[in-house]
Structures are given as C-alpha cells and as structure tokens.
Coordinates of C-alpha atoms in Angstrom, one line a residue:
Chain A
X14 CA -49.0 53.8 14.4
X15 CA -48.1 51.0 16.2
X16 CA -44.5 49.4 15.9
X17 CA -44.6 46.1 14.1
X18 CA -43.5 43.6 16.9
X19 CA -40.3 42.6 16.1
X20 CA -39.4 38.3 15.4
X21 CA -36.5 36.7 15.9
X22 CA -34.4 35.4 13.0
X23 CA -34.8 31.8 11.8
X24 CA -31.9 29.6 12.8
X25 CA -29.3 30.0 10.0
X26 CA -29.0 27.3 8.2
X27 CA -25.7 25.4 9.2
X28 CA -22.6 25.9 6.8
X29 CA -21.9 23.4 4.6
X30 CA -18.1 21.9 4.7
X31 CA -18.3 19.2 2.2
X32 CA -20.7 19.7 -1.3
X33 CA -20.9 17.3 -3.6
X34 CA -22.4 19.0 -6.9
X35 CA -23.2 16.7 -9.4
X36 CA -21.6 14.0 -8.6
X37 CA -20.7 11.0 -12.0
X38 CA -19.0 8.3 -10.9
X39 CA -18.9 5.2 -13.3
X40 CA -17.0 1.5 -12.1
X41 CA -16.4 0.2 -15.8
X42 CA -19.5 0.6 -17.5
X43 CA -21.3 0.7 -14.5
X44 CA -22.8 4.0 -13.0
X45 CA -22.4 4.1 -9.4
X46 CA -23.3 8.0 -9.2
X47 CA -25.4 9.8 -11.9
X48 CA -25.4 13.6 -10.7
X49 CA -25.4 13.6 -7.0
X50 CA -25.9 16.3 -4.9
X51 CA -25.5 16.5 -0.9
X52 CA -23.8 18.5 1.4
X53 CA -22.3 17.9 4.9
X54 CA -22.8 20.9 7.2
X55 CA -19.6 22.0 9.8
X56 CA -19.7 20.7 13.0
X57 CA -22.7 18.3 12.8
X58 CA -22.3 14.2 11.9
X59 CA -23.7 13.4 8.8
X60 CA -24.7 9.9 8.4
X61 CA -24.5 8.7 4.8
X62 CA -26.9 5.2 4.6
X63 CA -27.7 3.0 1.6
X64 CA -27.6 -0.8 1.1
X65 CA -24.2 -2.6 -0.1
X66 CA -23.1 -2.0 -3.6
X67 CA -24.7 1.6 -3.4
X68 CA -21.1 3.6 -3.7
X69 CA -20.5 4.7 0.0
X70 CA -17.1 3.6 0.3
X71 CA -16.7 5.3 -3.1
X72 CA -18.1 8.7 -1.9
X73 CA -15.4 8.6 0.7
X74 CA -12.8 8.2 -1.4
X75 CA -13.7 11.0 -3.8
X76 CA -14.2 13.1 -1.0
X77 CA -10.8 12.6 0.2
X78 CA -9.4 12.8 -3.8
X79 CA -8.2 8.9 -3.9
X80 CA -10.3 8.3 -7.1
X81 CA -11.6 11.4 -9.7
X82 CA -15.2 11.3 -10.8
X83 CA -16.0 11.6 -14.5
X84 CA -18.2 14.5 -13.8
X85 CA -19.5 17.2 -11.1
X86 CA -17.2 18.0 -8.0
X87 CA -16.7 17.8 -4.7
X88 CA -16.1 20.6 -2.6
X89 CA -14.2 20.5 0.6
X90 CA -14.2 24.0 2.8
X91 CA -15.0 25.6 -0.8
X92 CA -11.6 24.2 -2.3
X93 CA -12.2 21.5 -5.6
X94 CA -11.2 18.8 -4.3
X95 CA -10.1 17.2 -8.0
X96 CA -8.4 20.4 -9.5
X97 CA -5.7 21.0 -6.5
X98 CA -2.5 19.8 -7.0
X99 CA -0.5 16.5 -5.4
X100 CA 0.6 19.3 -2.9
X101 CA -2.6 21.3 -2.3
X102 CA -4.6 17.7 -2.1
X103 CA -2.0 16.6 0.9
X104 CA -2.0 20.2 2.4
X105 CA -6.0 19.7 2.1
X106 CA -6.1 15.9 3.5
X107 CA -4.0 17.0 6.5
X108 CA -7.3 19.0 7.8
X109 CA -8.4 15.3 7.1
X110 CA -8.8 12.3 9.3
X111 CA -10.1 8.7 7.6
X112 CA -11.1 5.7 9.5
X113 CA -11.0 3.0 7.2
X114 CA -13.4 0.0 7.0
X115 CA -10.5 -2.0 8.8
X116 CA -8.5 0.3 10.4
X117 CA -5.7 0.2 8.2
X118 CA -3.0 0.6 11.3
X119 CA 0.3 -0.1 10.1
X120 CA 1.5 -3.8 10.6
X121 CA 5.1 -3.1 11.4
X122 CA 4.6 -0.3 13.6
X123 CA 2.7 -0.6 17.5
X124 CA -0.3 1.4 18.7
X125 CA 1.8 4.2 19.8
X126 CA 4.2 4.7 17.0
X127 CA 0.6 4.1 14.4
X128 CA -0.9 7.1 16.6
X129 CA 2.6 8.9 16.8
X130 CA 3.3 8.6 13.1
X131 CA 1.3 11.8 11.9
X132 CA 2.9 13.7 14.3
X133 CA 6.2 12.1 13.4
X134 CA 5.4 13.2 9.5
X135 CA 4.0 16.3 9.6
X136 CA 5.3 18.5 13.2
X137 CA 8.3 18.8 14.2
X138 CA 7.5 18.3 17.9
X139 CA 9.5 17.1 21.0
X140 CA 9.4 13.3 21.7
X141 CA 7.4 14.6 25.1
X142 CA 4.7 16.7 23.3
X143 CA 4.5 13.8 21.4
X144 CA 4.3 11.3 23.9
X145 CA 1.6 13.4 25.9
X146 CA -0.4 14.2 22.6
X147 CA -0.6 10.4 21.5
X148 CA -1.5 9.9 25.4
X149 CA -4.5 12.4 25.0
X150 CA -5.5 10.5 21.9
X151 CA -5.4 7.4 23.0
X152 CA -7.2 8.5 27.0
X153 CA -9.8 9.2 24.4
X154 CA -10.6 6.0 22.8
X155 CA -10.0 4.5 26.1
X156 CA -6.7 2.9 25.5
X157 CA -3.9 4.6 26.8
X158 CA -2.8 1.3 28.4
X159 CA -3.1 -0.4 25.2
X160 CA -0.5 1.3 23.7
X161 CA 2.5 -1.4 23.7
X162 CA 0.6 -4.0 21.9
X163 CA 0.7 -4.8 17.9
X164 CA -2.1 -4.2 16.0
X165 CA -2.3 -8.4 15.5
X166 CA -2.6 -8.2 19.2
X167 CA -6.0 -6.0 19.0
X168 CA -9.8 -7.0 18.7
X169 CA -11.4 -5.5 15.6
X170 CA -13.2 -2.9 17.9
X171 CA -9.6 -1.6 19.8
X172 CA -7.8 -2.0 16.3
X173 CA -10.6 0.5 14.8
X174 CA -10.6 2.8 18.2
X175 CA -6.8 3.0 17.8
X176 CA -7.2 3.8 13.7
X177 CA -9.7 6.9 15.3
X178 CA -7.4 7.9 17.8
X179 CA -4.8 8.3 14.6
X180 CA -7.6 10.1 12.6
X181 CA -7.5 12.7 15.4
X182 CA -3.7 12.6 16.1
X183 CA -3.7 15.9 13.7
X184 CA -7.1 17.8 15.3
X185 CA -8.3 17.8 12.0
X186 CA -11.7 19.2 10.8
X187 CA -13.3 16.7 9.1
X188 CA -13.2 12.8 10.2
X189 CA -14.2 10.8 7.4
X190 CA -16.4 6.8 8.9
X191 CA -15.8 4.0 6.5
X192 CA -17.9 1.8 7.7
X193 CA -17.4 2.0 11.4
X194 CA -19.3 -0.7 12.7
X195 CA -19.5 -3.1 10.5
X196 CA -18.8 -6.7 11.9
X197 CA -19.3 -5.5 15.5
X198 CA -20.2 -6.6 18.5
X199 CA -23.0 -4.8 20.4
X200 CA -20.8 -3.4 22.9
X201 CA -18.1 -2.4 20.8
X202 CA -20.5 -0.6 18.2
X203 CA -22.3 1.4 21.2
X204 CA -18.7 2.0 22.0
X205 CA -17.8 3.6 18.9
X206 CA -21.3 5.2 18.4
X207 CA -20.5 7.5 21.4
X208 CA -16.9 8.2 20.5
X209 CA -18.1 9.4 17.5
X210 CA -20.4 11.7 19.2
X211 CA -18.2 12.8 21.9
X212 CA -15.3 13.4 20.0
X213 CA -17.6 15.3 17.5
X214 CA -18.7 17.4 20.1
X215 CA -15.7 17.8 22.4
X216 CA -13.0 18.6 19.2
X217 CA -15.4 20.8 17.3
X218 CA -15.1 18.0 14.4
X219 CA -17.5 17.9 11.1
X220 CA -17.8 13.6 10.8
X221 CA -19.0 11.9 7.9
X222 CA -20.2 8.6 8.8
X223 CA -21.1 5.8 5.6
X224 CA -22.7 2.9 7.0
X225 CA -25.8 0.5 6.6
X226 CA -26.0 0.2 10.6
X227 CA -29.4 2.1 10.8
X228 CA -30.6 2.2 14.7
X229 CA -26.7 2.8 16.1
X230 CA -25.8 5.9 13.7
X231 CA -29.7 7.2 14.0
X232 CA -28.9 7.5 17.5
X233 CA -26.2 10.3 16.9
X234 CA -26.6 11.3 13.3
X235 CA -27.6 15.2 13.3
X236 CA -28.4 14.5 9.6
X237 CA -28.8 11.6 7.0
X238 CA -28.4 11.0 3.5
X239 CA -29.9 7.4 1.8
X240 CA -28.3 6.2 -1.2
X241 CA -29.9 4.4 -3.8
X242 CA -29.5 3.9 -7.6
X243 CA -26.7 6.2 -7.7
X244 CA -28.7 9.2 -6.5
X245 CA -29.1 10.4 -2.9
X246 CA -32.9 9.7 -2.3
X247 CA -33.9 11.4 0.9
X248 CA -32.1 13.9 2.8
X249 CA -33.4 14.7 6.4
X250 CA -32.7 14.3 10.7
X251 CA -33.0 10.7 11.3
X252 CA -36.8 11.0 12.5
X253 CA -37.5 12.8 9.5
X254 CA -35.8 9.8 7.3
X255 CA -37.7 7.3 9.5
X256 CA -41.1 8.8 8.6
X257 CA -40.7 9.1 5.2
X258 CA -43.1 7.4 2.7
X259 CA -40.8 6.5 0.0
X260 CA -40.5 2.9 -0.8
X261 CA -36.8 2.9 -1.2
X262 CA -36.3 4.7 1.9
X263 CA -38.7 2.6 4.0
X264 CA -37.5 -0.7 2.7
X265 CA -33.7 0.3 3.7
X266 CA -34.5 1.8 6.7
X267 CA -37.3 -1.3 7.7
X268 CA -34.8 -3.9 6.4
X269 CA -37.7 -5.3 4.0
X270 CA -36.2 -8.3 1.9
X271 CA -37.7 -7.4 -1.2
X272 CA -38.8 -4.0 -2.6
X273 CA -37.6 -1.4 -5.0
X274 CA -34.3 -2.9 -4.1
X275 CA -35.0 -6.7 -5.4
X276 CA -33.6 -9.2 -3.3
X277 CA -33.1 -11.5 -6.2
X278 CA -29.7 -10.6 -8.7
X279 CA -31.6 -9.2 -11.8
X280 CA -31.7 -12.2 -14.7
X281 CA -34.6 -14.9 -16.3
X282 CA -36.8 -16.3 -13.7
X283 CA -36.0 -19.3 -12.0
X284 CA -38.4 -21.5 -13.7
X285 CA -37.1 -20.3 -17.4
X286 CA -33.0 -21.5 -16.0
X287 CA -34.5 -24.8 -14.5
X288 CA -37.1 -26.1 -17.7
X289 CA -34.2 -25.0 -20.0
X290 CA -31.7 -27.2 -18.0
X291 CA -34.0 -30.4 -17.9
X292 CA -34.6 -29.9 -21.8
X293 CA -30.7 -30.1 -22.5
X294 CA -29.6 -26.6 -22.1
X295 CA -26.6 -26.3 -19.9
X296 CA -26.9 -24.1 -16.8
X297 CA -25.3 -21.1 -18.4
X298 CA -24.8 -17.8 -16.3
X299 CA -27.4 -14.9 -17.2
X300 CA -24.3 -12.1 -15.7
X301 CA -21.9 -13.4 -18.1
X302 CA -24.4 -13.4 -20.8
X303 CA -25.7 -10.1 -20.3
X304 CA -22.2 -8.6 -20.5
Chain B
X108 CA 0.3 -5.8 -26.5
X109 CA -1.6 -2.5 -25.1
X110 CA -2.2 -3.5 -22.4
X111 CA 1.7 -5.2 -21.7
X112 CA 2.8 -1.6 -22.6
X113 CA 0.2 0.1 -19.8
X114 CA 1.8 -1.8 -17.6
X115 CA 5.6 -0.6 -18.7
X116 CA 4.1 3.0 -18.8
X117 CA 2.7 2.9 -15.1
X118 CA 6.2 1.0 -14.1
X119 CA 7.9 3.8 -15.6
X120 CA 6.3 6.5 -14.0
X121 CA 6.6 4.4 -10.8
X122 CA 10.4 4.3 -10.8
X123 CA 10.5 7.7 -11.6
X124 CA 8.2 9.0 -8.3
X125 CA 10.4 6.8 -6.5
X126 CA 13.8 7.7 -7.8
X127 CA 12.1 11.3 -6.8
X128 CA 12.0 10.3 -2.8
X129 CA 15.5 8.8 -3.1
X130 CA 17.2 12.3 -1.7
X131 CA 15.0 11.9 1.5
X132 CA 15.0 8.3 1.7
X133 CA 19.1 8.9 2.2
X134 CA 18.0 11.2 5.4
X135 CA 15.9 8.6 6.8
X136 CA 19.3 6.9 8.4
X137 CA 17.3 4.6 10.7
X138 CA 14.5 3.3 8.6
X139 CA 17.0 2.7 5.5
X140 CA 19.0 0.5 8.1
X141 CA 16.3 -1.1 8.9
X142 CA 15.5 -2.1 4.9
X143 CA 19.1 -2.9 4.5
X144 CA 19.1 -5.7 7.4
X145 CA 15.2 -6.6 6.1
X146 CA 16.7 -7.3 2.4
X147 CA 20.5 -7.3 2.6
X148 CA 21.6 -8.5 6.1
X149 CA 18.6 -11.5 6.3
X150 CA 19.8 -13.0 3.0
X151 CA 23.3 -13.3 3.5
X152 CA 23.2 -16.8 4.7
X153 CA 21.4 -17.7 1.9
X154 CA 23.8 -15.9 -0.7
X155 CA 27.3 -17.2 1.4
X156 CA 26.0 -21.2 1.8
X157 CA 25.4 -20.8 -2.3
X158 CA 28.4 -19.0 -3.2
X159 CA 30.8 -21.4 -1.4
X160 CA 28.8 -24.4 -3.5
X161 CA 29.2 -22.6 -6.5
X162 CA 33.0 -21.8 -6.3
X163 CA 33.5 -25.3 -5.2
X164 CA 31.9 -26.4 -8.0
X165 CA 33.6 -24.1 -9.9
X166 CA 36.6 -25.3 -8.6
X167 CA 36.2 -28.9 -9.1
X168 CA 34.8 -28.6 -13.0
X169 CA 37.7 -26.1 -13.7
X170 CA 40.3 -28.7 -12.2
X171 CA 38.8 -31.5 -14.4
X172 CA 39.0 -29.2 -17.1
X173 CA 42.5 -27.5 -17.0
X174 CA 44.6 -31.1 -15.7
X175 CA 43.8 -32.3 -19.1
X176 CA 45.6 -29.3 -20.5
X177 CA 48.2 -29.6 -17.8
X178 CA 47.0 -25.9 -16.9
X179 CA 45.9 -26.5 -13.5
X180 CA 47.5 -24.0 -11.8
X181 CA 45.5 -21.6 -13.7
X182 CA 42.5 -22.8 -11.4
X183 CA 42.4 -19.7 -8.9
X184 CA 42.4 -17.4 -12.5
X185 CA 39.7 -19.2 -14.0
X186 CA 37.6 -19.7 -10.9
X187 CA 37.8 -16.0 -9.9
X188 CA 37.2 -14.7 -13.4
X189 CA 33.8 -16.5 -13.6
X190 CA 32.8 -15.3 -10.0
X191 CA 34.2 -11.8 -11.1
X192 CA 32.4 -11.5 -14.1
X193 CA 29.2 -13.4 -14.2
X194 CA 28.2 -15.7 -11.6
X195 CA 28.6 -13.3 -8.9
X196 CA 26.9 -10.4 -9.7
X197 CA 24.4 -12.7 -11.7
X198 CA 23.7 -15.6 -9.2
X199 CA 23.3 -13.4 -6.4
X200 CA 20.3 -11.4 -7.9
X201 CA 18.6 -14.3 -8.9
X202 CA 18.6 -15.6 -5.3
X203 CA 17.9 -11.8 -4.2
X204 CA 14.8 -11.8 -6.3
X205 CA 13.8 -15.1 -5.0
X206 CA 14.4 -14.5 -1.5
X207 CA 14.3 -10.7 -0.8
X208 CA 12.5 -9.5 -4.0
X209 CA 9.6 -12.1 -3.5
X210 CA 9.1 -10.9 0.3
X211 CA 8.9 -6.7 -1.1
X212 CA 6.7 -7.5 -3.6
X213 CA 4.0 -9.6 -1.0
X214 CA 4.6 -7.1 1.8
X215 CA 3.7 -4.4 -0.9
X216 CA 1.1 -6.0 -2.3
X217 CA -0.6 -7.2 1.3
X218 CA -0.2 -3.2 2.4
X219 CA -2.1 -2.3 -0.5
X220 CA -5.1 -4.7 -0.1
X221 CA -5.3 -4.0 3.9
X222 CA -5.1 -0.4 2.6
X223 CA -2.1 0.9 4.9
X224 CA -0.7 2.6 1.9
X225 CA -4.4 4.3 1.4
X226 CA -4.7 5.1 4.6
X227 CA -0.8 6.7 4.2
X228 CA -2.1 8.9 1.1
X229 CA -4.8 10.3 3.5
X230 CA -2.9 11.2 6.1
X231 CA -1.1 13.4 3.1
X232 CA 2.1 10.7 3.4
X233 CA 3.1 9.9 0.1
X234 CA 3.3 5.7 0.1
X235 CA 5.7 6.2 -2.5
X236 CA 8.2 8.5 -0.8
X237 CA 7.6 6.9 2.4
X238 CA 7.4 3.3 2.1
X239 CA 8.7 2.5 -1.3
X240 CA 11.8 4.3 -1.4
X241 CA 13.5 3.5 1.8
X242 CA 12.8 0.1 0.4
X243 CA 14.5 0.4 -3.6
X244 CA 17.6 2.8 -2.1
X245 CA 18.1 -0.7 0.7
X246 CA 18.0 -3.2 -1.8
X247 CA 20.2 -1.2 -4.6
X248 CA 22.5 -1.0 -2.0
X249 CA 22.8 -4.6 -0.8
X250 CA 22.8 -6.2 -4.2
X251 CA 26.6 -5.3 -5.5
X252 CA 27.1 -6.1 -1.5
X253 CA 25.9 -9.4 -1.6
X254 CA 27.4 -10.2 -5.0
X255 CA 30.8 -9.2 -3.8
X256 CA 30.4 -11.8 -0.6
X257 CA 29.1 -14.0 -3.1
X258 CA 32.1 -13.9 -5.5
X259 CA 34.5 -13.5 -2.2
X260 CA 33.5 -16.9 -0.7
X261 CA 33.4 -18.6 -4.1
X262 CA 36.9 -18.3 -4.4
X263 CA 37.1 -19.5 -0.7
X264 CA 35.3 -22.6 -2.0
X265 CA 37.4 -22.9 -5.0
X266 CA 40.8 -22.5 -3.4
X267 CA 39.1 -25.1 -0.6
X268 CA 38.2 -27.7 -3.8
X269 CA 41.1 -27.2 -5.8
X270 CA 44.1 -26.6 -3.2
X271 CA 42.9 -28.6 -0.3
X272 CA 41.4 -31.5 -2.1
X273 CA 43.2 -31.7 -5.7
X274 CA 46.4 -30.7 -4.4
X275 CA 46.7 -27.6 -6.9
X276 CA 49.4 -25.0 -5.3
X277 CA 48.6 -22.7 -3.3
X278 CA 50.7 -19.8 -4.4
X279 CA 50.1 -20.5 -8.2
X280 CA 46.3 -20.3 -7.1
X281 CA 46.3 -17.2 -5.8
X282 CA 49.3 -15.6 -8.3
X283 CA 47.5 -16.5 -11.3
X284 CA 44.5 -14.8 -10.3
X285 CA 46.4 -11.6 -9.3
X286 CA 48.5 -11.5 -12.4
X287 CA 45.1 -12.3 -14.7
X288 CA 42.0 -10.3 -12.8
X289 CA 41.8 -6.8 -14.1
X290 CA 40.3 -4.7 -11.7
X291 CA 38.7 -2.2 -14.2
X292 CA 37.9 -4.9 -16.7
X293 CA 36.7 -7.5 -14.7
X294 CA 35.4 -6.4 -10.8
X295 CA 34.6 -2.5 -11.8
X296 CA 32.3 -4.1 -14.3
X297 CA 31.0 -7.3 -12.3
X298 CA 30.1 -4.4 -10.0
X299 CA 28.3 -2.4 -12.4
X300 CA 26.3 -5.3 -13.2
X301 CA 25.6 -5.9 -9.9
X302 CA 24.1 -2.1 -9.7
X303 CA 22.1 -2.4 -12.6
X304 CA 20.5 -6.0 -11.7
X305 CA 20.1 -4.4 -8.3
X306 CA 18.2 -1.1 -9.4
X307 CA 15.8 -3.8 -11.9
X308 CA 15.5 -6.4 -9.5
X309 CA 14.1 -4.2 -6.8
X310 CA 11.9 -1.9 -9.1
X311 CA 10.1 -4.8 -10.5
X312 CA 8.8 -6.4 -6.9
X313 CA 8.6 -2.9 -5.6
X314 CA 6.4 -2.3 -8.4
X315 CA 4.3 -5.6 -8.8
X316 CA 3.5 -5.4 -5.0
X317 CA 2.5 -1.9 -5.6
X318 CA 0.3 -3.0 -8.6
X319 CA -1.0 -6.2 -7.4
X320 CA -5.0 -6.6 -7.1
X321 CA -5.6 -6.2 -4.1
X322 CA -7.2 -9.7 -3.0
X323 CA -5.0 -12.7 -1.7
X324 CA -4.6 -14.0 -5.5
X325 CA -3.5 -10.8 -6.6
X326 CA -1.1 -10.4 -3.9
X327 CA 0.4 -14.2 -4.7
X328 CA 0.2 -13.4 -8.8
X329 CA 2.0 -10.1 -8.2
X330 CA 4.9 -12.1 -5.8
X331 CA 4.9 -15.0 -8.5
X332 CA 5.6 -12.5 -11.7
X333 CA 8.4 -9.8 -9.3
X334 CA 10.8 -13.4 -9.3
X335 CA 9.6 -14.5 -13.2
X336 CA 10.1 -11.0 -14.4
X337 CA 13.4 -10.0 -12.5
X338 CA 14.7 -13.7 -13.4
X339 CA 14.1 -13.0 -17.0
X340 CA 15.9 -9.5 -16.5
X341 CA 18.9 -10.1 -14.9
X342 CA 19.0 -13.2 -17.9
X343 CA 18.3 -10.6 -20.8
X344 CA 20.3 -8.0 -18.6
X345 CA 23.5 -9.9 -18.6
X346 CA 23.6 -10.4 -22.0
X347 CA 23.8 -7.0 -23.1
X348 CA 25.6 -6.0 -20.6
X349 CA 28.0 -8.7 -20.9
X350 CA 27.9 -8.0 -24.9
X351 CA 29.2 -4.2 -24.3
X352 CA 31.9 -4.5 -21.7
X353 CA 33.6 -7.6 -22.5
X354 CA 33.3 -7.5 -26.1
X355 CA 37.4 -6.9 -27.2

C-alpha cells in the first residue's frame, strides 16, 4: 500500500497579543461599543479604520486601561487588562508605547530630555547609555540633530516623530497609533507610514494603528479592522477589506458622502424645520429636543 | 448638593494620592527647587512691594490712631502684631493664590487637555506622584516663607511711616514690640497659619487644574474657581483658626 503523500501544515495562525472580548463601552447614555470582538496578532500592524465619532481613540485607551468598559475585557499578552492592579497596570503599560493624536511631548522639557525621560523613570542607567540610547531613537525617526529644540519649536510631523521615538525609548512590545496622520502633510504622512513599518519590522514590535487615513495605512497594514455602530464590521488584509461588498465597508473605504453612514445629523427633515419656522415656530434644535 | 460633594470626594482622594508621593517628591532635590523658584522665588517681588505698602499703611493708620491716645510709641507693637498675626500669613496667600496658585492650576489644567499627564500615565509614570507633588510639597514650603518676608518688610515699612515720617522714637518702636510679641503666641501661630493656608491654597489649584475640562474654557473656569475657592478658604480659614488660638 502506498504511503499517503505527506502535506505541509497550514501556516499557523498568528498569535494574538491584544483580544478584545466583548467589548461595552457607553459615553453617557450613548453606546460607543455594544460587544466587540477583535484581536491584534504579535508582530503584525493592525490597522483599526472607521469614520469620526466611531470609538477609536476610545479603544485605545481601554486597551491601555485609561478608561474601564462597562462590560467584556480586554486582554493584553493574556493579562486583563481592567482586573490588574495600579501596579500590575504600570508594570503592564511599560511593555507599552502610546503615540498620542498630538504627541503629547512634555512642554517644559526638550526633545532629548522628552525621549530621555522613560529612561530617566524607569532604568537606572548611566547618563552615556542614555545619551547613546536616546541617540538610537532619535537616528531612527531621523532627528538626531533635532534634539536641542523645544517641542514649540517643532512642525506637527517632527513633534509626532519625536512622541514615537519616546514610544520606543523602552523597546516595548506593543506601540499603540492615535491617530498618526491626521492633519498631515503628504510627505510627512509617507514619512510616518514607513516608520511605522520599519520600526515594526526592525524592533519586532506588534503596532496598533486607529486612523481614518485609508490609502497611507492600506499600504502597510498586515491586517484591518472597520468600525461602525459600535461593532467591528469587517475584519480582513487590506485587499480583502477593499473588496468587500458590504455597504458600510465600501462607503468608508470609497469615501461615499452618504450611505449607511448618513451624511446628514439624524433629526426632522429640512422642509418640516423651515415651513414650521415661516408659520411662527421658532427654530428650535431637534438634539436638544431629542434628549 | 451631590454633585458639590463629588467634587469634595474626588479632591479628597486627590490630596491624599498626592500627600502619598510627598516622601519621593522630598528625593527629587532638583525638580523641587525648581517648583520652589517657579512658585516661591518668582513671587517675591510681588509679596515684598505689597508687604512694605501694607505696613506703611499699617503704620500711618496706627499713628493716627494711637496720637489720639497719646500711645504712639506703641506703634512698632501694634504694627507688628497685626503683621504677626493676621495680615502676614493671610495677605500673602491671597496674593499666592492669585499669582502662584492661578499659574498651577492653568499649567495643570493645559497638561491635561494636551494630554502630557495621559501620555505620563502610559508610560506607567504616575502624573500624580510625578508632576503634582513636587508642585504641592514647593508651594507648602514657600507660603510660611513668603508670609514671614511679608510680615518682615511690613515692619520695615511701618518703622519707615511711623519713625521716619511722624517722628515716633526709634527705640520705643522697636522695645515695645519686643516686650509685647510673644513668640509662641503670636509668630509660632502666624506660622501655623501660614502652613495651613499654604497646604489649602495649593491643593485647591493643584486640584482644579487637575479636574478642569479639558478644553480652553475648562482650563480658564478651573484657574478662575483655584483663586475664588482658595480666597474663600484662607477667609473661612482664618477665622477658625484665629477663633482657637487667640481666643484667651
């Protein structure tokens, strides 16, 4: 009998770092998530996408454990990130890096000593080490020469490559985007496009990226996630996400004005709010009145 | 009402996190000399150019006062005793919490909304520990110090008013105060005033920067209620304070 020929294995399927399971987030009486699931596999980017409004900043920052969720969890190398303590939270976060929407650099302080200061908090290494590490970091981001000026001094691009050199002062494992190219120039997003990719790469990172900046993160996403209506919609490598069929999906990733996402703020039509104003009503505001 | 006492519960718990960091605030020599110069140092002008005007107003009203009694030479007693006690430690925290207090609540409040002190939390710094408490241990410190400079060149001014202008004696000036100013009764205390206004004054901006909204009204709402609130403490402060040590 002849020996059955032998296959290879199937890929294994990469291990997730981040899980979100179930994820209920509410903003007053508002939902922003209603049971969200995703995961972020190790060592790939993950882009998260979804219009403005749809909780991406917020995923963030219950990933990191600055705000609780009402319900679900989020799991962070298998650890909950909501039922550590203050101590096991900071011991988690410095694994950590966050580049915010902004940067965030510290006003008082200049692009060395905001690259140095994580180093400064948390090792207890030489002023040289440190010197040569922040060096590295900054070589990285390409601004090693920048490194006497204030951050009032910087362009938002070199104030946000300076925030990323900081995320990595502390080789952590997961770099957590806010936002990373939002307001940006085209030069200064490709710029920070292929840091993200390169330092990815080059550091062995796992990077979360939120953003609304479909064809730059596309470019370098290994996988995407689309938010809508508090749920995550479609899950899928960028071509797969480009060819889906699903109306929310297409009308994000299309940038169609008007779709399952209405481009008008729900309330009466306009003809209703104009008719009652000419017959004596006074122009009253449907938000207010709906809450 | 509920929600005024949220806001004394979170201000509670605030003070207490932060009275937590003190011990290594203490071991962060350079930074906490930095905060003492940033709130201390930077408003001595400010608390020396009013504290002469006081004491030489002090001086004059006290002259107009005592000639009529024919107890002028009591001048240096009564002008120090009134520094000593009350105007010090109390004048100098109201111009602390208007120019130092004012200043730690907006740089708190803008840190917040450019989310420095998030970005802090992340890196597993604690904002509190770090930021706030170098800031509260500097200005505790620098209020009983300014009040004492405060009440020191007050009696410069006086002794300026009433010696060098209305002829009062020079000796009695300065005898009368020495024979009359207790230093348990009157400067120990004056300086645990100054403390006590010190620890509130502080907490409060501290805390309404930390609490402010983070938009650019927030920010100015949160610097306009750290002076209304610490105004109306050191006010409310003194009183009882002034009602339990000085009540014989």
């Amino acid at each position: 009998m002849a020996a059955e020929p032998t296959r290879a294995p199937p890929p294994a399927a990469p291990e997730p770092l981040v899980a979100v399971e179930g994820l209920t987030f509410h903003r007053g009486p508002r939902p922003v998530f209603d049971s969200l699931d995703m995961t972020m596999a190790k060592g790939e980017i993950t882009a998260v996408l979804g219009p403005s409004g749809a909780g991406k900043t917020t995923l963030l920052k219950l990933i990191g454990g600055e705000l609780r969720p009402d319900g679900g969890r989020v799991l962070v190398g298998g650890k909950d990130v909501h039922r550590l303590s203050r101590s096991g939270l900071y011991t988690l976060r410095k694994r950590m890096g966050v580049l915010f929407q902004a940067g965030a650099l510290f006003t008082d302080l200049d692009v060395y000593e905001n690259v140095a200061f994580p180093l400064r908090e948390h090792t207890r290494l030489s002023e040289e080490t440190i010197r040569d590490v922040v060096l590295l970091k900054l070589e990285a981001v390409g601004l090693r020469n920048a490194r006497g000026l204030w951050p009032r001094e910087l362009s938002g691009g070199m104030a946000r490559r300076v925030a990323l050199a900081r995320a990595i002062a502390l080789d952590p494992e997961i770099v957590l985007y806010d936002e990373p190219l939002a307001g940006q120039d085209p030069i200064s997003a490709g710029v920070l496009v292929t840091l993200i990719r390169q330092l990815n790469d080059a550091l062995g990172l796992t990077s979360i990226v939120v953003t609304h900046d479909v064809e730059e993160i596309s470019a370098i996403a290994d996988r995407m996630h689309v938010l809508s209506g508090g749920k995550c919609i479609a899950t899928g490598a960028p071509a797969e996400i480009r060819a889906s069929g699903e109306s929310s999906v297409r009308q994000f990733m299309q940038g169609l004005p008007d779709g399952p996402v209405a481009f008008h703020f729900p309330g009466p039509p306009v003809a209703e709010d104009l008719l009652g104003a000419a017959a004596g009503a006074p122009g009253g505001n449907p938000a207010a009145a709906r809450a | 009402m509920l929600a005024w006492l949220e806001v004394v519960g979170r201000g509670a718990v605030f003070l207490v996190r932060v009275l937590g960091g003190l011990p290594g605030a203490a071991f962060r020599g350079r930074e906490l000399l930095r905060q003492i110069g940033r709130v201390g140092a930077q408003s001595m002008v400010l608390i020396l150019v009013s504290g002469a005007f006081v004491g030489m107003v002090l001086g004059l009203q006290g002259y107009n006062m005592l000639v009529r009694f024919g107890a002028e030479e009591s001048l240096g007693l009564a002008v120090a005793l009134a520094l000593v006690r009350e105007l010090g430690p109390v004048v100098s925290a109201l111009l602390y919490a208007g120019r130092a207090g004012s200043a730690l609540a907006a740089e708190i409040g803008l840190m917040k909304t450019t989310e420095q002190l998030a970005a802090m939390g992340m890196m597993a710094v604690d904002p509190l520990r770090r930021v706030i408490a170098p800031r509260f241990l500097a200005g505790v410190l620098s209020v009983p110090l300014l009040a004492a400079m405060f009440s020191a060149v007050g009696v410069l001014g006086g002794q300026f008013v009433g010696v060098g202008l209305l002829g009062v004696d020079d000796g009695a000036f300065w005898s009368q105060m020495q024979a009359g100013v207790d230093f348990r009764d009157d400067v120990a205390n004056g300086i645990v005033k100054s403390v006590v206004f010190g620890v509130v004054v502080t907490w409060i901006s501290l805390f309404q920067g930390h609490d402010a909204v983070p938009t650019s009204e927030g920010v100015s709402r949160a610097t306009t209620r750290s002076v209304v609130w610490s105004s109306l403490a050191v006010f409310g402060l003194d009183f009882v304070l002034t009602s339990l040590m000085f009540n014989d």
